[in-house]
């Protein structure tokens, strides 16, 4: 890393000097052009990770002598285009998948889930994340994308960690599970779960006027249950999931686009400080002692008032969903208008059949129940100050399962009690997780995974989470402690947990006149 940073600084300085000594008209020299993360459409991403030298750009347009880049459509069909316009030069964006480096600079805009995923994995391996989230079609499409330049790939291979034996064995396990039909849905089971949800909604509507406390309870349970069902369908990669993807918006008021943007990053970069937004709960709840400049008086009593911010979880999710839905329409993201209509339909039905004094407390009740379920399975485990290249081992180290004591809890937790199974195989139907447990237990033993397969009773794991809040409340602030709120991708880069941290991109250096 030190060698890489030194080379980055040297190349950046050389290019800057080249720019400053050039004429006022636009010009650049291939010898001064170095590998950067500059993306002209996202100028705030102008940070640099050195990966190669001028050899990357040996393939230039013969007529103009200028370097070329790629433009791709949604089918991963790519064509070469000039790399530079009058203001910026767009360079390669290299990601390793199954041992091969691909230049995804032209694919980032066309990526249905947004460009931020690809940006984050610039100069990194994305094999297991790619396999975890994509359909079979998507897992074949990337093979059509252009390969990285040989010089780039050589330097990256020398700087990126090789695959661990655990990763290799995990991919073999995944292939075996896929060939044995583990992603096939149990439609009888799905019908039962949907039937329970429909019964709760009906019961809440029928008691909205005559027995409002009961209606609040039923509606709160229905919202929580709808969240878990929608969670399963948004993650799913089968045809049934594709049809049911709008369910979360219709039944729970939670948009698939918002969910994917936020939640999938939690899956990809679990418990990474400053990156994983699921552990960025300050200033109301601190999972570790903060730097004094980020501290809050509330931290000293957080173990006494934790249930208050917990209760706001669903309300916050709903607000964020609407904001992202509106932004997505403006940005013309796929299915954005349809998603917004689904959300409007949800609120029309909710406000029509549930009075204010029912649906408002139900939102806070469902938030409390959901937070009590999703929070302890990760916050009781390891946090990472640096990027974890071995994704499989990181999931084992950052995740703890909850063992249920009764059928009601088994239903209420919505499959999240099998948190490790879900994190390793998020697109697998949750009905498969109980049978997957012994397989992963054996896998952890055979591969000597640190800490092994971690699990605790449902009440024990809740106490562990509360005790963490208590210990952090009693601790002194720690100067220099990582800031948990990294403000998404850019914040993570600024905090130094990205390979692009601290660099200077061509977007800032290459300008037209003056």
Short mmCIF file of C-alpha atoms in Angstrom, two decimals:
data_model
loop_
_atom_site.label_atom_id
_atom_site.label_comp_id
_atom_site.label_asym_id
_atom_site.label_seq_id
_atom_site.Cartn_x
_atom_site.Cartn_y
_atom_site.Cartn_z
CA UNK A 1 0.00 0.00 0.00
CA UNK A 2 2.83 2.44 0.85
CA UNK A 3 4.49 1.67 -2.49
CA UNK A 4 1.19 2.16 -4.25
CA UNK A 5 0.56 5.52 -2.55
CA UNK A 6 4.08 6.72 -3.33
CA UNK A 7 3.68 5.80 -7.00
CA UNK A 8 0.27 7.51 -7.04
CA UNK A 9 1.72 10.74 -5.65
CA UNK A 10 4.63 10.67 -8.10
CA UNK A 11 2.41 10.16 -11.14
CA UNK A 12 -0.10 12.78 -9.97
CA UNK A 13 2.67 15.35 -9.45
CA UNK A 14 4.14 14.59 -12.84
CA UNK A 15 0.83 15.01 -14.56
CA UNK A 16 0.04 18.22 -12.67
CA UNK A 17 3.37 19.70 -13.74
CA UNK A 18 2.66 18.63 -17.30
CA UNK A 19 -0.66 20.43 -17.23
CA UNK A 20 0.76 23.61 -15.70
CA UNK A 21 3.49 23.85 -18.31
CA UNK A 22 1.17 23.25 -21.26
CA UNK A 23 -0.24 25.99 -23.45
CA UNK A 24 -3.54 27.66 -22.65
CA UNK A 25 -5.28 25.59 -25.30
CA UNK A 26 -6.36 22.06 -24.32
CA UNK A 27 -3.55 19.57 -24.57
CA UNK A 28 -2.24 16.48 -22.94
CA UNK A 29 0.53 13.99 -23.39
CA UNK A 30 -0.01 10.23 -23.22
CA UNK A 31 3.22 10.00 -21.26
CA UNK A 32 1.72 12.14 -18.51
CA UNK A 33 -1.64 10.38 -18.44
CA UNK A 34 -2.02 8.07 -15.44
CA UNK A 35 -4.73 5.70 -14.20
CA UNK A 36 -7.36 7.61 -12.22
CA UNK A 37 -10.84 7.29 -10.78
CA UNK A 38 -12.01 10.51 -12.39
CA UNK A 39 -15.54 10.20 -13.73
CA UNK A 40 -16.57 13.23 -15.77
CA UNK A 41 -20.27 12.78 -14.98
CA UNK A 42 -19.53 12.68 -11.25
CA UNK A 43 -16.80 15.28 -10.69
CA UNK A 44 -16.80 14.87 -6.92
CA UNK A 45 -15.36 11.40 -7.53
CA UNK A 46 -12.09 12.91 -8.70
CA UNK A 47 -9.72 10.82 -6.62
CA UNK A 48 -6.91 8.68 -7.93
CA UNK A 49 -5.75 5.11 -7.49
CA UNK A 50 -2.58 4.45 -9.43
CA UNK A 51 -2.79 1.17 -11.25
CA UNK A 52 -0.76 1.60 -14.38
CA UNK A 53 1.17 4.08 -16.48
CA UNK A 54 0.93 5.39 -20.02
CA UNK A 55 0.87 1.83 -21.37
CA UNK A 56 -2.80 1.70 -20.33
CA UNK A 57 -3.50 4.14 -23.08
CA UNK A 58 -1.40 2.57 -25.81
CA UNK A 59 -4.62 1.75 -27.62
CA UNK A 60 -5.41 5.20 -28.99
CA UNK A 61 -7.42 6.50 -31.83
CA UNK A 62 -5.00 6.50 -34.77
CA UNK A 63 -6.38 9.68 -36.32
CA UNK A 64 -6.43 11.89 -33.24
CA UNK A 65 -3.71 10.32 -31.12
CA UNK A 66 -6.13 10.53 -28.19
CA UNK A 67 -6.92 7.69 -25.81
CA UNK A 68 -10.20 5.83 -26.06
CA UNK A 69 -12.72 4.71 -23.47
CA UNK A 70 -15.93 2.65 -23.55
CA UNK A 71 -19.66 3.33 -23.66
CA UNK A 72 -22.02 0.46 -22.86
CA UNK A 73 -25.77 -0.04 -22.96
CA UNK A 74 -27.97 -1.97 -20.54
CA UNK A 75 -27.22 -5.21 -22.39
CA UNK A 76 -23.47 -4.76 -21.77
CA UNK A 77 -22.85 -4.09 -25.46
CA UNK A 78 -19.88 -1.68 -25.59
CA UNK A 79 -18.26 0.57 -28.18
CA UNK A 80 -15.02 2.56 -28.09
CA UNK A 81 -15.36 6.34 -27.79
CA UNK A 82 -12.89 9.20 -27.21
CA UNK A 83 -11.76 9.26 -23.58
CA UNK A 84 -11.55 13.06 -23.38
CA UNK A 85 -13.88 15.94 -24.00
CA UNK A 86 -13.04 19.63 -23.72
CA UNK A 87 -12.97 19.46 -19.92
CA UNK A 88 -12.29 15.99 -18.59
CA UNK A 89 -10.60 12.75 -19.46
CA UNK A 90 -12.41 9.60 -18.44
CA UNK A 91 -10.13 6.74 -17.58
CA UNK A 92 -10.61 3.04 -16.99
CA UNK A 93 -12.44 1.71 -13.94
CA UNK A 94 -11.12 -1.77 -13.21
CA UNK A 95 -12.87 -4.50 -11.22
CA UNK A 96 -11.81 -8.13 -10.79
CA UNK A 97 -14.48 -10.82 -11.17
CA UNK A 98 -13.54 -14.50 -10.97
CA UNK A 99 -9.87 -13.76 -11.50
CA UNK A 100 -10.20 -11.48 -14.53
CA UNK A 101 -10.03 -7.68 -14.60
CA UNK A 102 -12.75 -5.79 -16.47
CA UNK A 103 -12.92 -2.14 -17.45
CA UNK A 104 -16.36 -1.05 -16.25
CA UNK A 105 -16.01 2.68 -16.91
CA UNK A 106 -18.51 2.52 -19.76
CA UNK A 107 -20.90 0.22 -17.91
CA UNK A 108 -21.28 2.23 -14.69
CA UNK A 109 -24.05 4.50 -16.03
CA UNK A 110 -25.95 1.59 -17.56
CA UNK A 111 -25.77 -0.51 -14.39
CA UNK A 112 -29.42 -0.93 -13.30
CA UNK A 113 -28.58 -0.67 -9.59
CA UNK A 114 -26.67 2.58 -10.05
CA UNK A 115 -23.03 3.54 -10.57
CA UNK A 116 -22.01 3.72 -6.90
CA UNK A 117 -21.51 -0.04 -6.64
CA UNK A 118 -19.03 -0.14 -9.46
CA UNK A 119 -17.23 2.96 -8.25
CA UNK A 120 -16.64 1.42 -4.87
CA UNK A 121 -15.02 -1.69 -6.33
CA UNK A 122 -12.59 0.21 -8.53
CA UNK A 123 -9.28 -1.62 -8.07
CA UNK A 124 -10.91 -4.36 -5.99
CA UNK A 125 -12.34 -7.82 -6.36
CA UNK A 126 -16.14 -8.06 -6.62
CA UNK A 127 -16.57 -11.79 -7.30
CA UNK A 128 -18.64 -12.84 -4.29
CA UNK A 129 -20.70 -9.65 -4.23
CA UNK A 130 -21.39 -10.08 -7.94
CA UNK A 131 -22.53 -13.66 -7.44
CA UNK A 132 -24.58 -12.83 -4.36
CA UNK A 133 -26.78 -10.11 -5.85
CA UNK A 134 -27.24 -10.88 -9.53
CA UNK A 135 -29.46 -13.08 -11.63
CA UNK A 136 -27.96 -15.75 -13.83
CA UNK A 137 -28.39 -13.35 -16.75
CA UNK A 138 -26.46 -10.63 -14.93
CA UNK A 139 -23.72 -13.06 -13.99
CA UNK A 140 -23.22 -13.82 -17.68
CA UNK A 141 -23.51 -10.25 -18.97
CA UNK A 142 -20.37 -8.96 -17.30
CA UNK A 143 -18.32 -11.39 -19.41
CA UNK A 144 -19.19 -9.29 -22.45
CA UNK A 145 -17.64 -6.17 -20.95
CA UNK A 146 -14.17 -5.07 -22.11
CA UNK A 147 -11.16 -6.52 -20.36
CA UNK A 148 -8.77 -4.21 -18.56
CA UNK A 149 -5.53 -3.32 -20.32
CA UNK A 150 -2.86 -5.98 -19.70
CA UNK A 151 -0.55 -3.48 -17.98
CA UNK A 152 -3.35 -2.40 -15.67
CA UNK A 153 -4.29 -5.97 -14.82
CA UNK A 154 -0.68 -6.89 -14.07
CA UNK A 155 -0.18 -4.05 -11.61
CA UNK A 156 -3.54 -4.66 -9.95
CA UNK A 157 -2.86 -8.38 -9.55
CA UNK A 158 0.35 -7.48 -7.75
CA UNK A 159 -1.42 -5.11 -5.36
CA UNK A 160 -4.70 -6.93 -4.63
CA UNK A 161 -4.90 -9.83 -2.20
CA UNK A 162 -5.12 -13.27 -3.85
CA UNK A 163 -8.21 -15.37 -3.22
CA UNK A 164 -8.14 -17.14 0.12
CA UNK A 165 -8.85 -20.85 0.33
CA UNK A 166 -12.04 -19.98 2.22
CA UNK A 167 -13.25 -17.89 -0.72
CA UNK A 168 -12.38 -20.63 -3.19
CA UNK A 169 -14.18 -23.28 -1.14
CA UNK A 170 -17.19 -21.02 -0.67
CA UNK A 171 -17.58 -20.60 -4.43
CA UNK A 172 -17.51 -24.37 -4.83
CA UNK A 173 -20.22 -24.63 -2.17
CA UNK A 174 -22.34 -22.04 -3.93
CA UNK A 175 -22.05 -23.89 -7.24
CA UNK A 176 -23.13 -27.13 -5.54
CA UNK A 177 -26.15 -25.45 -3.92
CA UNK A 178 -27.22 -23.88 -7.19
CA UNK A 179 -26.97 -27.16 -9.07
CA UNK A 180 -29.09 -28.81 -6.36
CA UNK A 181 -31.96 -26.33 -6.68
CA UNK A 182 -31.55 -24.29 -3.49
CA UNK A 183 -32.87 -21.15 -5.23
CA UNK A 184 -36.21 -22.77 -6.15
CA UNK A 185 -39.15 -21.29 -4.25
CA UNK A 186 -41.60 -23.16 -2.06
CA UNK A 187 -44.85 -21.60 -3.28
CA UNK A 188 -46.95 -23.23 -0.59
CA UNK A 189 -44.76 -21.61 2.03
CA UNK A 190 -45.00 -18.25 0.24
CA UNK A 191 -48.80 -18.54 0.16
CA UNK A 192 -48.88 -19.17 3.92
CA UNK A 193 -46.77 -16.11 4.67
CA UNK A 194 -48.81 -13.89 2.37
CA UNK A 195 -51.99 -15.27 3.92
CA UNK A 196 -50.80 -14.34 7.42
CA UNK A 197 -49.97 -10.83 6.25
CA UNK A 198 -53.37 -10.42 4.56
CA UNK A 199 -55.12 -11.64 7.72
CA UNK A 200 -53.29 -9.10 9.86
CA UNK A 201 -54.16 -6.26 7.48
CA UNK A 202 -57.81 -7.32 7.39
CA UNK A 203 -57.97 -7.62 11.18
CA UNK A 204 -56.40 -4.18 11.61
CA UNK A 205 -58.93 -2.62 9.23
CA UNK A 206 -61.92 -4.29 10.90
CA UNK A 207 -60.88 -3.18 14.40
CA UNK A 208 -59.70 0.32 13.45
CA UNK A 209 -62.77 1.97 15.00
CA UNK A 210 -64.01 -0.56 17.55
CA UNK A 211 -60.73 -1.70 19.17
CA UNK A 212 -57.96 0.69 18.24
CA UNK A 213 -55.21 -0.73 20.53
CA UNK A 214 -55.73 -4.13 18.91
CA UNK A 215 -55.76 -2.50 15.47
CA UNK A 216 -52.42 -0.80 16.23
CA UNK A 217 -50.89 -4.14 17.24
CA UNK A 218 -52.19 -5.98 14.18
CA UNK A 219 -51.16 -3.23 11.79
CA UNK A 220 -47.71 -2.99 13.38
CA UNK A 221 -47.23 -6.73 12.98
CA UNK A 222 -48.49 -6.51 9.39
CA UNK A 223 -45.99 -3.74 8.56
CA UNK A 224 -43.10 -5.69 10.07
CA UNK A 225 -44.16 -8.86 8.27
CA UNK A 226 -44.54 -6.94 4.99
CA UNK A 227 -41.02 -5.60 5.43
CA UNK A 228 -39.55 -9.10 5.70
CA UNK A 229 -41.58 -10.39 2.76
CA UNK A 230 -40.57 -7.43 0.60
CA UNK A 231 -36.99 -7.84 1.76
CA UNK A 232 -36.99 -11.40 0.47
CA UNK A 233 -38.54 -10.47 -2.87
CA UNK A 234 -36.24 -7.50 -3.55
CA UNK A 235 -33.21 -9.68 -2.91
CA UNK A 236 -34.63 -12.53 -4.98
CA UNK A 237 -33.42 -13.34 -8.48
CA UNK A 238 -36.20 -15.71 -9.59
CA UNK A 239 -39.23 -14.85 -11.74
CA UNK A 240 -41.59 -14.87 -8.74
CA UNK A 241 -39.43 -12.27 -7.00
CA UNK A 242 -39.42 -10.11 -10.13
CA UNK A 243 -43.22 -10.08 -10.09
CA UNK A 244 -43.38 -9.46 -6.33
CA UNK A 245 -40.68 -6.78 -6.21
CA UNK A 246 -43.23 -3.92 -5.76
CA UNK A 247 -44.72 -5.68 -2.70
CA UNK A 248 -42.55 -3.75 -0.23
CA UNK A 249 -43.73 -0.42 -1.67
CA UNK A 250 -47.40 -1.43 -1.77
CA UNK A 251 -47.60 -3.22 1.59
CA UNK A 252 -44.95 -1.50 3.71
CA UNK A 253 -44.30 1.87 2.08
CA UNK A 254 -40.64 0.95 1.47
CA UNK A 255 -39.24 1.52 -2.01
CA UNK A 256 -37.15 -1.19 -3.71
CA UNK A 257 -34.71 1.39 -5.11
CA UNK A 258 -34.03 2.96 -1.72
CA UNK A 259 -33.79 -0.47 -0.14
CA UNK A 260 -31.32 -1.72 -2.70
CA UNK A 261 -29.12 1.37 -2.53
CA UNK A 262 -28.86 1.30 1.24
CA UNK A 263 -29.32 -2.30 2.19
CA UNK A 264 -27.14 -3.96 -0.43
CA UNK A 265 -24.21 -1.78 0.62
CA UNK A 266 -24.72 -3.14 4.12
CA UNK A 267 -24.50 -6.64 2.65
CA UNK A 268 -21.45 -5.90 0.53
CA UNK A 269 -19.48 -3.99 3.18
CA UNK A 270 -20.91 -5.30 6.43
CA UNK A 271 -19.79 -3.52 9.62
CA UNK A 272 -17.23 -1.38 7.81
CA UNK A 273 -16.98 1.83 9.80
CA UNK A 274 -17.88 4.90 7.81
CA UNK A 275 -19.35 2.84 4.99
CA UNK A 276 -22.08 0.53 6.36
CA UNK A 277 -24.99 2.87 7.06
CA UNK A 278 -26.72 0.24 9.21
CA UNK A 279 -24.19 0.89 11.98
CA UNK A 280 -24.26 4.67 11.48
CA UNK A 281 -26.85 5.33 14.20
CA UNK A 282 -25.22 8.26 15.98
CA UNK A 283 -25.89 10.77 17.46
CA UNK A 284 -28.68 8.78 19.11
CA UNK A 285 -26.95 5.40 19.47
CA UNK A 286 -23.20 4.79 19.37
CA UNK A 287 -21.96 1.23 18.76
CA UNK A 288 -18.40 2.30 19.68
CA UNK A 289 -16.87 5.19 21.64
CA UNK A 290 -16.60 8.15 19.23
CA UNK A 291 -14.07 10.87 18.67
CA UNK A 292 -14.84 13.83 21.00
CA UNK A 293 -15.83 16.04 18.05
CA UNK A 294 -18.55 13.56 17.08
CA UNK A 295 -19.76 12.84 20.60
CA UNK A 296 -23.22 13.59 22.01
CA UNK A 297 -24.63 13.92 25.54
CA UNK A 298 -27.21 11.30 24.57
CA UNK A 299 -24.48 8.66 24.46
CA UNK A 300 -24.24 8.62 28.27
CA UNK A 301 -27.84 7.47 28.55
CA UNK A 302 -28.23 5.54 25.29
CA UNK A 303 -28.73 2.19 27.04
CA UNK A 304 -31.68 3.72 28.91
CA UNK A 305 -33.39 5.34 25.92
CA UNK A 306 -32.41 2.97 23.10
CA UNK A 307 -36.05 2.01 22.48
CA UNK A 308 -36.90 5.60 21.48
CA UNK A 309 -34.58 5.82 18.42
CA UNK A 310 -35.42 2.19 17.68
CA UNK A 311 -39.07 3.18 17.37
CA UNK A 312 -38.27 5.81 14.75
CA UNK A 313 -36.71 3.25 12.40
CA UNK A 314 -39.71 2.64 10.17
CA UNK A 315 -40.66 6.33 10.10
CA UNK A 316 -37.14 7.21 8.98
CA UNK A 317 -37.15 4.46 6.36
CA UNK A 318 -40.44 5.73 4.97
CA UNK A 319 -39.17 9.29 4.74
CA UNK A 320 -35.96 8.20 3.01
CA UNK A 321 -37.95 6.00 0.64
CA UNK A 322 -40.09 8.91 -0.57
CA UNK A 323 -37.05 11.13 -1.01
CA UNK A 324 -35.19 8.51 -3.04
CA UNK A 325 -38.33 7.75 -5.09
CA UNK A 326 -38.70 11.39 -6.11
CA UNK A 327 -34.99 11.73 -6.84
CA UNK A 328 -35.09 8.52 -8.87
CA UNK A 329 -37.83 9.91 -11.10
CA UNK A 330 -35.76 13.04 -11.72
CA UNK A 331 -32.70 10.92 -12.49
CA UNK A 332 -34.78 8.62 -14.75
CA UNK A 333 -33.72 5.47 -12.94
CA UNK A 334 -35.36 2.19 -14.08
CA UNK A 335 -39.00 1.74 -12.96
CA UNK A 336 -38.84 4.94 -10.88
CA UNK A 337 -42.26 6.28 -11.91
CA UNK A 338 -43.94 2.94 -11.30
CA UNK A 339 -42.37 2.70 -7.88
CA UNK A 340 -43.62 6.16 -6.94
CA UNK A 341 -47.15 5.20 -7.98
CA UNK A 342 -46.96 2.07 -5.82
CA UNK A 343 -45.94 4.19 -2.84
CA UNK A 344 -48.79 6.62 -3.43
CA UNK A 345 -51.21 3.69 -3.63
CA UNK A 346 -49.88 2.41 -0.29
CA UNK A 347 -50.58 5.72 1.45
CA UNK A 348 -53.99 6.05 -0.19
CA UNK A 349 -55.08 2.69 1.24
CA UNK A 350 -53.39 3.29 4.60
CA UNK A 351 -55.00 6.69 5.14
CA UNK A 352 -58.37 5.49 3.87
CA UNK A 353 -58.78 2.46 6.13
CA UNK A 354 -56.72 3.44 9.18
CA UNK A 355 -57.35 6.53 11.27
CA UNK A 356 -54.41 8.70 12.31
CA UNK A 357 -54.45 7.36 15.87
CA UNK A 358 -53.97 3.82 14.51
CA UNK A 359 -51.47 4.01 11.67
CA UNK A 360 -49.08 6.48 13.31
CA UNK A 361 -48.45 4.39 16.47
CA UNK A 362 -48.37 1.28 14.26
CA UNK A 363 -45.47 2.78 12.30
CA UNK A 364 -43.51 3.34 15.52
CA UNK A 365 -44.42 -0.09 16.88
CA UNK A 366 -43.22 -1.79 13.69
CA UNK A 367 -40.06 0.31 13.85
CA UNK A 368 -39.33 -0.90 17.37
CA UNK A 369 -39.92 -4.55 16.48
CA UNK A 370 -37.82 -4.32 13.32
CA UNK A 371 -34.91 -2.58 15.07
CA UNK A 372 -34.90 -5.17 17.87
CA UNK A 373 -34.51 -7.81 15.17
CA UNK A 374 -32.02 -6.30 12.72
CA UNK A 375 -29.69 -4.51 15.14
CA UNK A 376 -28.26 -7.20 17.45
CA UNK A 377 -27.25 -9.67 14.74
CA UNK A 378 -24.40 -7.38 13.68
CA UNK A 379 -23.69 -4.83 16.39
CA UNK A 380 -22.64 -7.56 18.82
CA UNK A 381 -19.88 -8.67 16.43
CA UNK A 382 -16.69 -7.28 14.92
CA UNK A 383 -16.41 -3.85 13.31
CA UNK A 384 -13.83 -3.15 10.61
CA UNK A 385 -11.82 0.03 10.25
CA UNK A 386 -10.42 -1.12 6.90
CA UNK A 387 -11.81 -2.73 3.78
CA UNK A 388 -12.11 -6.52 4.04
CA UNK A 389 -10.89 -8.21 0.89
CA UNK A 390 -12.08 -11.68 2.00
CA UNK A 391 -15.83 -11.09 1.83
CA UNK A 392 -16.77 -14.58 3.00
CA UNK A 393 -14.70 -14.50 6.19
CA UNK A 394 -15.88 -10.96 6.90
CA UNK A 395 -19.51 -12.12 6.86
CA UNK A 396 -18.77 -14.84 9.41
CA UNK A 397 -16.89 -12.40 11.66
CA UNK A 398 -19.50 -9.63 11.54
CA UNK A 399 -22.69 -11.70 11.90
CA UNK A 400 -24.39 -13.60 14.72
CA UNK A 401 -27.56 -15.69 14.38
CA UNK A 402 -30.41 -15.73 16.87
CA UNK A 403 -31.87 -19.04 18.06
CA UNK A 404 -35.64 -18.81 18.49
CA UNK A 405 -37.45 -20.30 21.47
CA UNK A 406 -41.03 -20.41 20.11
CA UNK A 407 -43.00 -20.49 16.82
CA UNK A 408 -44.21 -16.89 17.17
CA UNK A 409 -40.66 -15.56 17.34
CA UNK A 410 -39.69 -17.80 14.42
CA UNK A 411 -42.39 -16.08 12.34
CA UNK A 412 -41.85 -12.57 13.71
CA UNK A 413 -38.12 -12.50 12.95
CA UNK A 414 -38.94 -13.16 9.29
CA UNK A 415 -35.85 -15.21 8.50
CA UNK A 416 -33.49 -12.61 9.98
CA UNK A 417 -32.64 -15.03 12.78
CA UNK A 418 -30.64 -16.83 10.06
CA UNK A 419 -28.63 -13.68 9.46
CA UNK A 420 -25.42 -15.42 8.35
CA UNK A 421 -27.24 -17.61 5.85
CA UNK A 422 -28.93 -14.51 4.50
CA UNK A 423 -25.71 -12.51 4.21
CA UNK A 424 -23.84 -15.24 2.40
CA UNK A 425 -26.80 -16.09 0.14
CA UNK A 426 -29.07 -13.00 0.07
CA UNK A 427 -30.90 -14.01 -3.12
CA UNK A 428 -31.79 -17.47 -1.80
CA UNK A 429 -35.43 -17.83 -0.60
CA UNK A 430 -35.46 -17.56 3.18
CA UNK A 431 -37.43 -20.79 3.51
CA UNK A 432 -34.16 -22.61 2.69
CA UNK A 433 -32.15 -21.11 5.54
CA UNK A 434 -32.97 -23.60 8.33
CA UNK A 435 -31.63 -26.48 6.21
CA UNK A 436 -28.59 -24.41 5.25
CA UNK A 437 -27.52 -23.91 8.86
CA UNK A 438 -25.74 -27.28 9.38
CA UNK A 439 -23.97 -26.88 6.04
CA UNK A 440 -22.50 -23.51 7.05
CA UNK A 441 -21.62 -24.80 10.51
CA UNK A 442 -19.60 -27.56 8.88
CA UNK A 443 -18.08 -25.11 6.40
CA UNK A 444 -16.86 -22.86 9.22
CA UNK A 445 -15.25 -25.82 11.00
CA UNK A 446 -13.54 -27.20 7.89
CA UNK A 447 -12.18 -23.81 6.86
CA UNK A 448 -11.11 -22.71 10.35
CA UNK A 449 -13.16 -19.51 10.11
CA UNK A 450 -12.26 -17.22 13.06
CA UNK A 451 -15.03 -17.42 15.63
CA UNK A 452 -16.81 -20.10 13.63
CA UNK A 453 -20.55 -20.16 13.16
CA UNK A 454 -21.82 -17.65 15.73
CA UNK A 455 -25.25 -17.88 17.33
CA UNK A 456 -27.02 -17.03 20.58
CA UNK A 457 -30.53 -17.34 22.00
CA UNK A 458 -33.00 -14.64 20.97
CA UNK A 459 -33.04 -13.00 24.41
CA UNK A 460 -29.30 -13.44 24.95
CA UNK A 461 -28.49 -11.64 21.71
CA UNK A 462 -30.82 -8.78 22.65
CA UNK A 463 -29.04 -8.47 25.99
CA UNK A 464 -25.67 -8.49 24.23
CA UNK A 465 -26.78 -5.54 22.11
CA UNK A 466 -28.09 -3.63 25.14
CA UNK A 467 -24.90 -4.39 27.08
CA UNK A 468 -22.84 -3.01 24.18
CA UNK A 469 -24.78 0.26 24.40
CA UNK A 470 -24.19 0.34 28.17
CA UNK A 471 -20.44 -0.21 27.86
CA UNK A 472 -20.12 2.44 25.16
CA UNK A 473 -22.20 4.84 27.29
CA UNK A 474 -19.75 4.41 30.16
CA UNK A 475 -16.62 4.70 28.01
CA UNK A 476 -14.62 7.86 27.46
CA UNK A 477 -14.51 9.33 23.96
CA UNK A 478 -11.56 8.17 21.87
CA UNK A 479 -9.64 10.80 19.88
CA UNK A 480 -9.24 9.63 16.32
CA UNK A 481 -12.02 7.02 16.50
CA UNK A 482 -13.60 6.30 13.09
CA UNK A 483 -16.61 8.40 12.21
CA UNK A 484 -19.60 6.12 11.64
CA UNK A 485 -21.50 8.45 9.35
CA UNK A 486 -19.46 8.37 6.17
CA UNK A 487 -22.15 10.00 4.02
CA UNK A 488 -22.20 7.08 1.62
CA UNK A 489 -19.63 6.39 -1.06
CA UNK A 490 -17.89 9.76 -1.04
CA UNK A 491 -17.66 9.80 2.73
CA UNK A 492 -16.06 6.37 2.72
CA UNK A 493 -13.49 7.54 0.22
CA UNK A 494 -12.77 10.69 2.21
CA UNK A 495 -12.30 8.65 5.37
CA UNK A 496 -9.53 6.65 3.75
CA UNK A 497 -11.28 3.28 3.55
CA UNK A 498 -11.36 3.31 -0.24
CA UNK A 499 -8.42 2.53 -2.53
CA UNK A 500 -9.07 5.90 -4.14
CA UNK A 501 -8.54 7.87 -0.93
CA UNK A 502 -6.20 10.84 -0.96
CA UNK A 503 -5.57 10.97 -4.69
CA UNK A 504 -6.04 13.70 -7.29
CA UNK A 505 -8.00 12.87 -10.41
CA UNK A 506 -7.76 14.04 -13.99
CA UNK A 507 -11.16 15.66 -13.59
CA UNK A 508 -9.47 18.32 -11.45
CA UNK A 509 -6.28 18.59 -13.47
CA UNK A 510 -7.26 18.41 -17.13
CA UNK A 511 -9.09 21.60 -18.08
CA UNK A 512 -9.81 23.38 -21.30
CA UNK A 513 -8.48 26.91 -21.12
CA UNK A 514 -6.65 28.24 -18.04
#
